[in-house]
Amino acid sequence: MKKQIAGVVFSLLISAEVFYGAQADQGDDLCKLGIQAYEQEKYEEAINYLAQASEMGNAEAQDVLGECYFNGYGIRSNPEKAAELFQQAADQDYAKAYLHLSDCYYYGFGRGEAHQQSYEKAMELLKKGAELGDAETQYALGLRYFGSGMTTEQDYKKAAKWLKKSAEQGYAPAQCYIGECYSFGLGVEKSMKKAAEWYLKAAKQDDYGAMYVLSGFYEDGRGVSKDSQKAVEFLQTSAEGGWISSQVELGRRYLQGKGVEYSTEQALKWFQKAADRGDPEGRMEIGRYYYVIEQDYEKAFAYFEEFAQEGNTRSMIVVAYMYQYGIGTQKDADCAKKWIQKASNLGDQMATLILEGKVSISDNSVIQQTLQ
């Protein structure tokens, strides 16, 4: 009788193991389908698969479904539900869930009792995820120690440690940051050669920020052999990829004929691309082009005035100068003073010096410095 009971129990255990194993496999398959749909931005389809997999206990599905709820992808945004799903995934030691749950604690999303804002808890969760080996979480932890975005004691050695762990796994943003660490000797011994090596690794993954930095490295021969042609190639690729700083710099090169054929048309094209995305440098360069090169002062004034009205203090000083001397507009000393006052009120040091009489708006160096 005992042998029969033992046999029945054993059979039940085997059956349960087979059942749960099959369920886990089904959950994995549903999760893969959900992630595939998610990556294709078919969010409603993704949620259908992910919700089923999540119910089966698939941690990755719980985490990605949490992102859908958090961001409102294919469903109404619900941070509290997102936090619950991140917690479920984290309870299974799914590393990336610790990163997402950390954000919930940092920002106080999912405002139930379990997820009240807590910087200490947020940091604790990041450490757990990083120790489990997730590259993105290691990167995030490195940034926290770097002093970017969380109230924790700045520690460059710890920052470099975690950034390097992430970079060694091939995570491009971390490769850029560890490159910066080596560039400035932050938490590691300064080495321009190692910095260049890490930036090159990131650039091979189409990291346009890394390409922008490498352009400067090759132009100046920092950490690599000087090569002006490579400098331009990296800059061009980065600009075409949408990196704003590269677009502005490439525009400047076209105006200077530096490494490229002189072309005002190309210069304006790249300045405009940056300006269209709201970049202040790109917009200043367009105004500067009309003022200095085309000497179309009415067009320059209209451009700078529009930018000044949006709150750009450098444009305010240029507009004040143009009013002061009637350049591209009627001469109006009162309007000039008004714009200088506005710029000063917004914290512009040059404008404040002008108001205090320590610098004269008639000084050519003022307008030259502002237009740079």
Coordinates of C-alpha atoms in Angstrom, one line a residue:
M1 CA 0.0 0.0 0.0
K2 CA 2.8 2.4 1.0
K3 CA 4.6 1.6 -2.3
Q4 CA 1.4 2.3 -4.2
I5 CA 0.9 5.7 -2.4
A6 CA 4.6 6.6 -3.0
G7 CA 4.1 5.7 -6.7
V8 CA 1.1 7.9 -7.0
V9 CA 2.9 10.8 -5.3
F10 CA 5.9 10.4 -7.6
S11 CA 3.6 10.3 -10.6
L12 CA 1.9 13.5 -9.5
L13 CA 5.2 15.2 -9.0
I14 CA 6.4 14.2 -12.4
S15 CA 3.1 15.3 -13.9
A16 CA 3.3 18.7 -12.2
E17 CA 6.9 19.1 -13.3
V18 CA 5.9 18.3 -16.9
F19 CA 2.9 20.7 -16.7
Y20 CA 4.8 23.6 -15.3
G21 CA 7.7 23.0 -17.6
A22 CA 5.3 23.0 -20.6
Q23 CA 3.7 26.2 -19.2
A24 CA 7.0 27.9 -18.8
D25 CA 7.9 27.0 -22.4
Q26 CA 4.6 28.4 -23.6
G27 CA 5.3 31.5 -21.6
D28 CA 8.7 31.9 -23.2
D29 CA 7.1 31.5 -26.7
L30 CA 4.4 34.1 -25.9
C31 CA 7.0 36.4 -24.5
K32 CA 9.1 36.2 -27.7
L33 CA 6.1 37.0 -29.8
G34 CA 5.2 39.9 -27.6
I35 CA 8.7 41.4 -27.7
Q36 CA 8.8 41.0 -31.5
A37 CA 5.5 42.9 -31.8
Y38 CA 6.8 45.5 -29.2
E39 CA 10.0 46.1 -31.2
Q40 CA 7.8 46.6 -34.4
E41 CA 5.7 49.1 -32.4
K42 CA 2.6 46.9 -32.7
Y43 CA 1.8 47.6 -29.1
E44 CA -1.7 46.2 -28.8
E45 CA -0.6 42.9 -30.3
A46 CA 2.4 43.0 -28.0
I47 CA 0.3 43.5 -24.9
N48 CA -1.9 40.6 -25.8
Y49 CA 1.0 38.2 -25.9
L50 CA 2.9 39.8 -23.0
A51 CA -0.2 39.7 -20.7
Q52 CA -0.6 36.0 -21.3
A53 CA 3.1 35.3 -20.7
S54 CA 3.0 37.5 -17.6
E55 CA 0.2 35.5 -16.1
M56 CA 2.3 32.4 -16.6
G57 CA 5.0 34.0 -14.5
N58 CA 7.4 35.0 -17.3
A59 CA 9.6 37.6 -15.7
E60 CA 10.8 39.2 -19.0
A61 CA 7.2 39.6 -20.1
Q62 CA 6.2 41.2 -16.8
D63 CA 9.0 43.7 -17.2
V64 CA 8.2 44.6 -20.8
L65 CA 4.5 44.7 -20.1
G66 CA 5.4 47.1 -17.3
E67 CA 7.1 49.3 -19.8
C68 CA 3.9 49.4 -21.9
Y69 CA 1.9 50.5 -18.9
F70 CA 4.6 53.0 -17.8
N71 CA 4.9 54.7 -21.2
G72 CA 1.3 54.2 -22.4
Y73 CA 2.2 52.1 -25.3
G74 CA -0.9 50.5 -26.7
I75 CA -2.8 51.1 -23.4
R76 CA -3.6 53.9 -21.1
S77 CA -0.6 54.9 -19.0
N78 CA -0.8 53.4 -15.5
P79 CA 2.4 53.9 -13.5
E80 CA 1.0 52.0 -10.5
K81 CA 0.3 48.9 -12.6
A82 CA 3.7 49.3 -14.2
A83 CA 5.4 49.3 -10.8
E84 CA 3.5 46.2 -9.8
L85 CA 4.7 44.3 -12.9
F86 CA 8.3 45.5 -12.4
Q87 CA 8.1 44.3 -8.8
Q88 CA 6.9 40.8 -9.9
A89 CA 9.8 40.5 -12.4
A90 CA 12.3 41.8 -9.8
D91 CA 11.0 39.2 -7.3
Q92 CA 12.2 36.6 -9.8
D93 CA 15.6 38.4 -10.0
Y94 CA 15.1 39.6 -13.5
A95 CA 17.9 42.1 -13.7
K96 CA 16.4 44.8 -15.9
A97 CA 13.3 45.0 -13.8
Y98 CA 15.5 46.3 -11.0
L99 CA 16.4 49.2 -13.2
H100 CA 12.8 50.0 -14.0
L101 CA 11.7 49.5 -10.4
S102 CA 14.5 51.8 -9.3
D103 CA 13.1 54.6 -11.5
C104 CA 9.7 54.1 -9.8
Y105 CA 11.2 54.6 -6.4
Y106 CA 13.3 57.5 -7.5
Y107 CA 10.5 59.4 -9.1
G108 CA 7.7 58.1 -6.9
F109 CA 5.8 56.5 -9.7
G110 CA 3.2 53.9 -8.7
R111 CA 2.4 55.9 -5.6
G112 CA 1.0 53.0 -3.6
E113 CA 2.5 52.4 -0.2
A114 CA 5.0 50.0 -1.7
H115 CA 6.5 52.5 -4.1
Q116 CA 6.8 55.8 -2.2
Q117 CA 9.7 58.0 -3.4
S118 CA 12.9 56.8 -1.9
Y119 CA 16.4 57.6 -3.3
E120 CA 17.9 55.0 -1.0
K121 CA 15.7 52.2 -2.2
A122 CA 16.2 53.3 -5.8
M123 CA 20.0 53.0 -5.3
E124 CA 19.7 49.6 -3.6
L125 CA 17.7 48.2 -6.5
L126 CA 20.1 49.5 -9.0
K127 CA 23.0 47.7 -7.2
K128 CA 21.0 44.5 -7.2
G129 CA 20.4 44.7 -11.0
A130 CA 24.0 45.6 -11.7
E131 CA 25.3 42.8 -9.7
L132 CA 23.2 40.4 -11.7
G133 CA 25.1 41.5 -14.7
D134 CA 22.7 43.6 -16.7
A135 CA 24.7 46.0 -18.9
E136 CA 22.1 48.7 -19.0
T137 CA 21.6 48.6 -15.2
Q138 CA 25.4 48.7 -14.7
Y139 CA 25.5 51.7 -16.9
A140 CA 22.7 53.4 -14.9
L141 CA 24.5 52.7 -11.7
G142 CA 27.7 54.1 -13.1
L143 CA 25.9 57.3 -14.0
R144 CA 24.5 57.6 -10.5
Y145 CA 28.0 57.4 -9.0
F146 CA 29.2 59.8 -11.7
G147 CA 26.8 62.3 -10.2
S148 CA 24.1 62.3 -12.9
G149 CA 20.6 62.1 -11.8
M150 CA 20.5 60.8 -8.2
T151 CA 21.3 62.1 -4.8
T152 CA 24.2 59.8 -4.0
E153 CA 27.8 60.6 -3.1
Q154 CA 29.9 61.2 -6.2
D155 CA 32.4 58.5 -6.6
Y156 CA 34.4 58.4 -9.8
K157 CA 36.1 55.1 -9.0
K158 CA 32.8 53.3 -8.5
A159 CA 31.4 55.1 -11.5
A160 CA 34.3 53.9 -13.7
K161 CA 34.0 50.3 -12.3
W162 CA 30.4 49.9 -13.3
L163 CA 30.7 51.8 -16.5
K164 CA 33.6 49.6 -17.6
K165 CA 31.6 46.4 -16.7
S166 CA 28.8 47.6 -18.9
A167 CA 31.2 48.7 -21.7
E168 CA 32.9 45.3 -21.7
Q169 CA 29.5 43.8 -22.5
G170 CA 29.3 46.0 -25.5
Y171 CA 26.9 48.6 -24.3
A172 CA 27.7 51.6 -26.5
P173 CA 26.5 54.4 -24.1
A174 CA 28.8 52.9 -21.4
Q175 CA 31.7 52.7 -23.9
C176 CA 31.3 56.5 -24.5
Y177 CA 31.2 57.3 -20.8
I178 CA 34.2 55.1 -19.9
G179 CA 36.0 56.9 -22.8
E180 CA 35.2 60.1 -21.1
C181 CA 36.6 58.7 -17.8
Y182 CA 39.9 57.9 -19.5
S183 CA 39.9 61.3 -21.3
F184 CA 39.8 63.2 -18.1
G185 CA 41.2 60.7 -15.6
L186 CA 37.9 60.3 -13.7
G187 CA 38.2 57.2 -11.5
V188 CA 40.9 55.8 -13.8
E189 CA 44.4 56.8 -14.8
K190 CA 44.1 59.3 -17.7
S191 CA 44.9 57.7 -21.0
M192 CA 43.8 59.3 -24.3
K193 CA 44.8 56.1 -26.1
K194 CA 42.4 54.1 -24.1
A195 CA 39.7 56.8 -24.4
A196 CA 40.0 56.6 -28.2
E197 CA 39.8 52.8 -28.1
W198 CA 36.5 52.9 -26.2
Y199 CA 35.0 55.7 -28.3
L200 CA 36.0 53.6 -31.4
K201 CA 34.1 50.6 -30.0
A202 CA 31.0 52.7 -29.5
A203 CA 31.4 54.3 -33.0
K204 CA 31.4 50.8 -34.5
Q205 CA 27.9 50.4 -33.1
D206 CA 26.8 53.7 -34.8
D207 CA 27.0 55.8 -31.6
Y208 CA 27.0 59.2 -33.2
G209 CA 28.1 61.0 -30.0
A210 CA 31.2 58.8 -30.0
M211 CA 31.8 59.8 -33.6
Y212 CA 31.6 63.4 -32.8
V213 CA 34.2 63.1 -30.1
L214 CA 36.5 61.0 -32.4
S215 CA 36.3 63.7 -35.0
G216 CA 38.0 66.0 -32.6
F217 CA 40.5 63.3 -31.6
Y218 CA 41.6 62.7 -35.2
E219 CA 41.6 66.4 -35.9
D220 CA 44.0 67.1 -33.0
G221 CA 45.8 63.7 -32.9
R222 CA 44.6 62.9 -29.3
G223 CA 45.0 59.2 -28.6
V224 CA 45.2 58.5 -32.3
S225 CA 47.4 59.5 -35.2
K226 CA 46.3 62.8 -36.6
D227 CA 44.1 62.3 -39.6
S228 CA 42.0 65.3 -40.9
Q229 CA 40.2 63.1 -43.4
K230 CA 39.0 60.7 -40.8
A231 CA 38.0 63.6 -38.6
V232 CA 35.7 64.9 -41.4
E233 CA 34.4 61.4 -42.1
F234 CA 33.4 60.8 -38.5
L235 CA 31.8 64.3 -38.3
Q236 CA 29.9 63.8 -41.6
T237 CA 28.5 60.4 -40.5
S238 CA 27.6 61.7 -37.1
A239 CA 25.8 64.7 -38.6
E240 CA 23.9 62.5 -41.0
G241 CA 22.9 60.4 -38.0
G242 CA 21.3 63.4 -36.4
W243 CA 23.9 64.4 -33.8
I244 CA 23.2 68.1 -33.3
S245 CA 26.7 69.2 -32.3
S246 CA 28.1 67.5 -35.4
Q247 CA 25.6 69.2 -37.6
V248 CA 26.6 72.6 -36.2
E249 CA 30.4 71.8 -36.4
L250 CA 30.0 70.5 -40.0
G251 CA 28.2 73.7 -41.0
R252 CA 31.1 75.8 -39.5
R253 CA 33.6 73.7 -41.5
Y254 CA 31.7 74.4 -44.7
L255 CA 31.9 78.1 -43.9
Q256 CA 35.6 77.8 -43.2
G257 CA 36.4 75.4 -46.0
K258 CA 38.1 73.3 -43.4
G259 CA 38.5 69.7 -44.6
V260 CA 35.6 70.2 -47.0
E261 CA 34.9 72.4 -50.0
Y262 CA 33.7 75.9 -49.0
S263 CA 29.9 76.1 -49.4
T264 CA 27.5 78.5 -47.8
E265 CA 24.7 76.4 -49.1
Q266 CA 25.9 73.3 -47.3
A267 CA 26.7 75.4 -44.2
L268 CA 23.1 76.8 -44.0
K269 CA 21.7 73.3 -44.6
W270 CA 23.5 71.8 -41.6
F271 CA 22.8 74.9 -39.4
Q272 CA 19.1 74.6 -40.3
K273 CA 19.0 70.9 -39.5
A274 CA 20.3 71.7 -36.0
A275 CA 18.0 74.8 -35.7
D276 CA 15.0 72.8 -36.7
R277 CA 15.5 70.7 -33.6
G278 CA 15.7 73.7 -31.4
D279 CA 19.5 73.9 -31.0
P280 CA 20.5 77.4 -29.9
E281 CA 23.9 77.1 -31.5
G282 CA 22.4 76.2 -34.8
R283 CA 20.0 79.1 -34.6
M284 CA 22.8 81.5 -33.6
E285 CA 24.9 80.4 -36.5
I286 CA 22.1 81.1 -39.0
G287 CA 21.7 84.6 -37.6
R288 CA 25.4 85.1 -37.6
Y289 CA 25.5 84.0 -41.2
Y290 CA 23.0 86.7 -42.3
Y291 CA 24.7 89.3 -40.2
V292 CA 28.4 88.7 -40.9
I293 CA 28.6 86.9 -44.2
E294 CA 25.5 87.9 -46.2
Q295 CA 25.3 91.2 -44.4
D296 CA 21.5 91.1 -44.9
Y297 CA 20.9 93.1 -41.7
E298 CA 17.1 93.2 -42.0
K299 CA 16.9 89.4 -42.3
A300 CA 19.5 89.0 -39.5
F301 CA 17.5 91.3 -37.2
A302 CA 14.2 89.5 -37.9
Y303 CA 15.9 86.2 -37.1
F304 CA 17.6 87.3 -33.9
E305 CA 14.4 89.1 -32.7
E306 CA 12.4 86.0 -33.1
F307 CA 14.9 84.0 -31.2
A308 CA 15.2 86.7 -28.5
Q309 CA 11.4 86.7 -28.0
E310 CA 11.7 83.0 -27.3
G311 CA 14.1 83.8 -24.4
N312 CA 17.6 83.4 -25.8
T313 CA 19.7 86.0 -24.0
R314 CA 22.6 86.1 -26.6
S315 CA 20.0 87.0 -29.2
M316 CA 18.7 89.7 -26.9
I317 CA 22.1 91.4 -26.7
V318 CA 22.4 91.3 -30.5
V319 CA 19.0 92.7 -31.0
A320 CA 19.8 95.5 -28.4
Y321 CA 23.0 96.3 -30.3
M322 CA 21.1 96.5 -33.6
Y323 CA 18.5 98.8 -32.1
Q324 CA 21.2 100.9 -30.5
Y325 CA 22.8 101.6 -33.9
G326 CA 19.8 101.2 -36.2
I327 CA 21.3 98.1 -37.9
G328 CA 18.5 96.3 -39.9
T329 CA 15.9 98.2 -38.0
Q330 CA 15.1 101.7 -36.8
K331 CA 17.4 103.2 -34.2
D332 CA 15.8 103.0 -30.8
A333 CA 17.9 103.4 -27.6
D334 CA 14.9 102.6 -25.4
C335 CA 14.3 99.3 -27.1
A336 CA 18.0 98.5 -26.8
K337 CA 17.9 99.1 -23.1
K338 CA 14.8 97.0 -22.7
W339 CA 16.4 94.0 -24.4
I340 CA 19.5 94.3 -22.3
Q341 CA 17.4 94.5 -19.1
K342 CA 15.5 91.3 -20.2
A343 CA 18.7 89.5 -20.8
S344 CA 20.1 90.6 -17.4
N345 CA 16.9 89.5 -15.7
L346 CA 17.4 86.1 -17.2
G347 CA 20.9 85.9 -15.7
D348 CA 23.1 86.9 -18.7
Q349 CA 26.4 88.1 -17.2
M350 CA 27.3 90.3 -20.3
A351 CA 24.0 92.0 -20.2
T352 CA 24.4 92.7 -16.4
L353 CA 27.9 94.2 -17.0
I354 CA 26.4 96.5 -19.7
L355 CA 23.6 97.7 -17.3
E356 CA 26.2 98.3 -14.6
G357 CA 28.3 100.4 -17.0
K358 CA 31.2 98.0 -16.6
V359 CA 31.1 97.2 -20.3
S360 CA 29.8 99.4 -23.2
I361 CA 27.4 98.0 -25.7
S362 CA 29.3 100.1 -28.3
D363 CA 32.4 98.0 -27.7
N364 CA 32.8 95.9 -30.8
S365 CA 34.2 93.0 -28.7
V366 CA 30.8 92.7 -27.1
I367 CA 28.9 91.9 -30.3
Q368 CA 31.8 89.8 -31.6
Q369 CA 31.8 87.7 -28.5
T370 CA 28.1 87.4 -28.5
L371 CA 28.0 86.2 -32.1
Q372 CA 30.8 83.6 -31.6

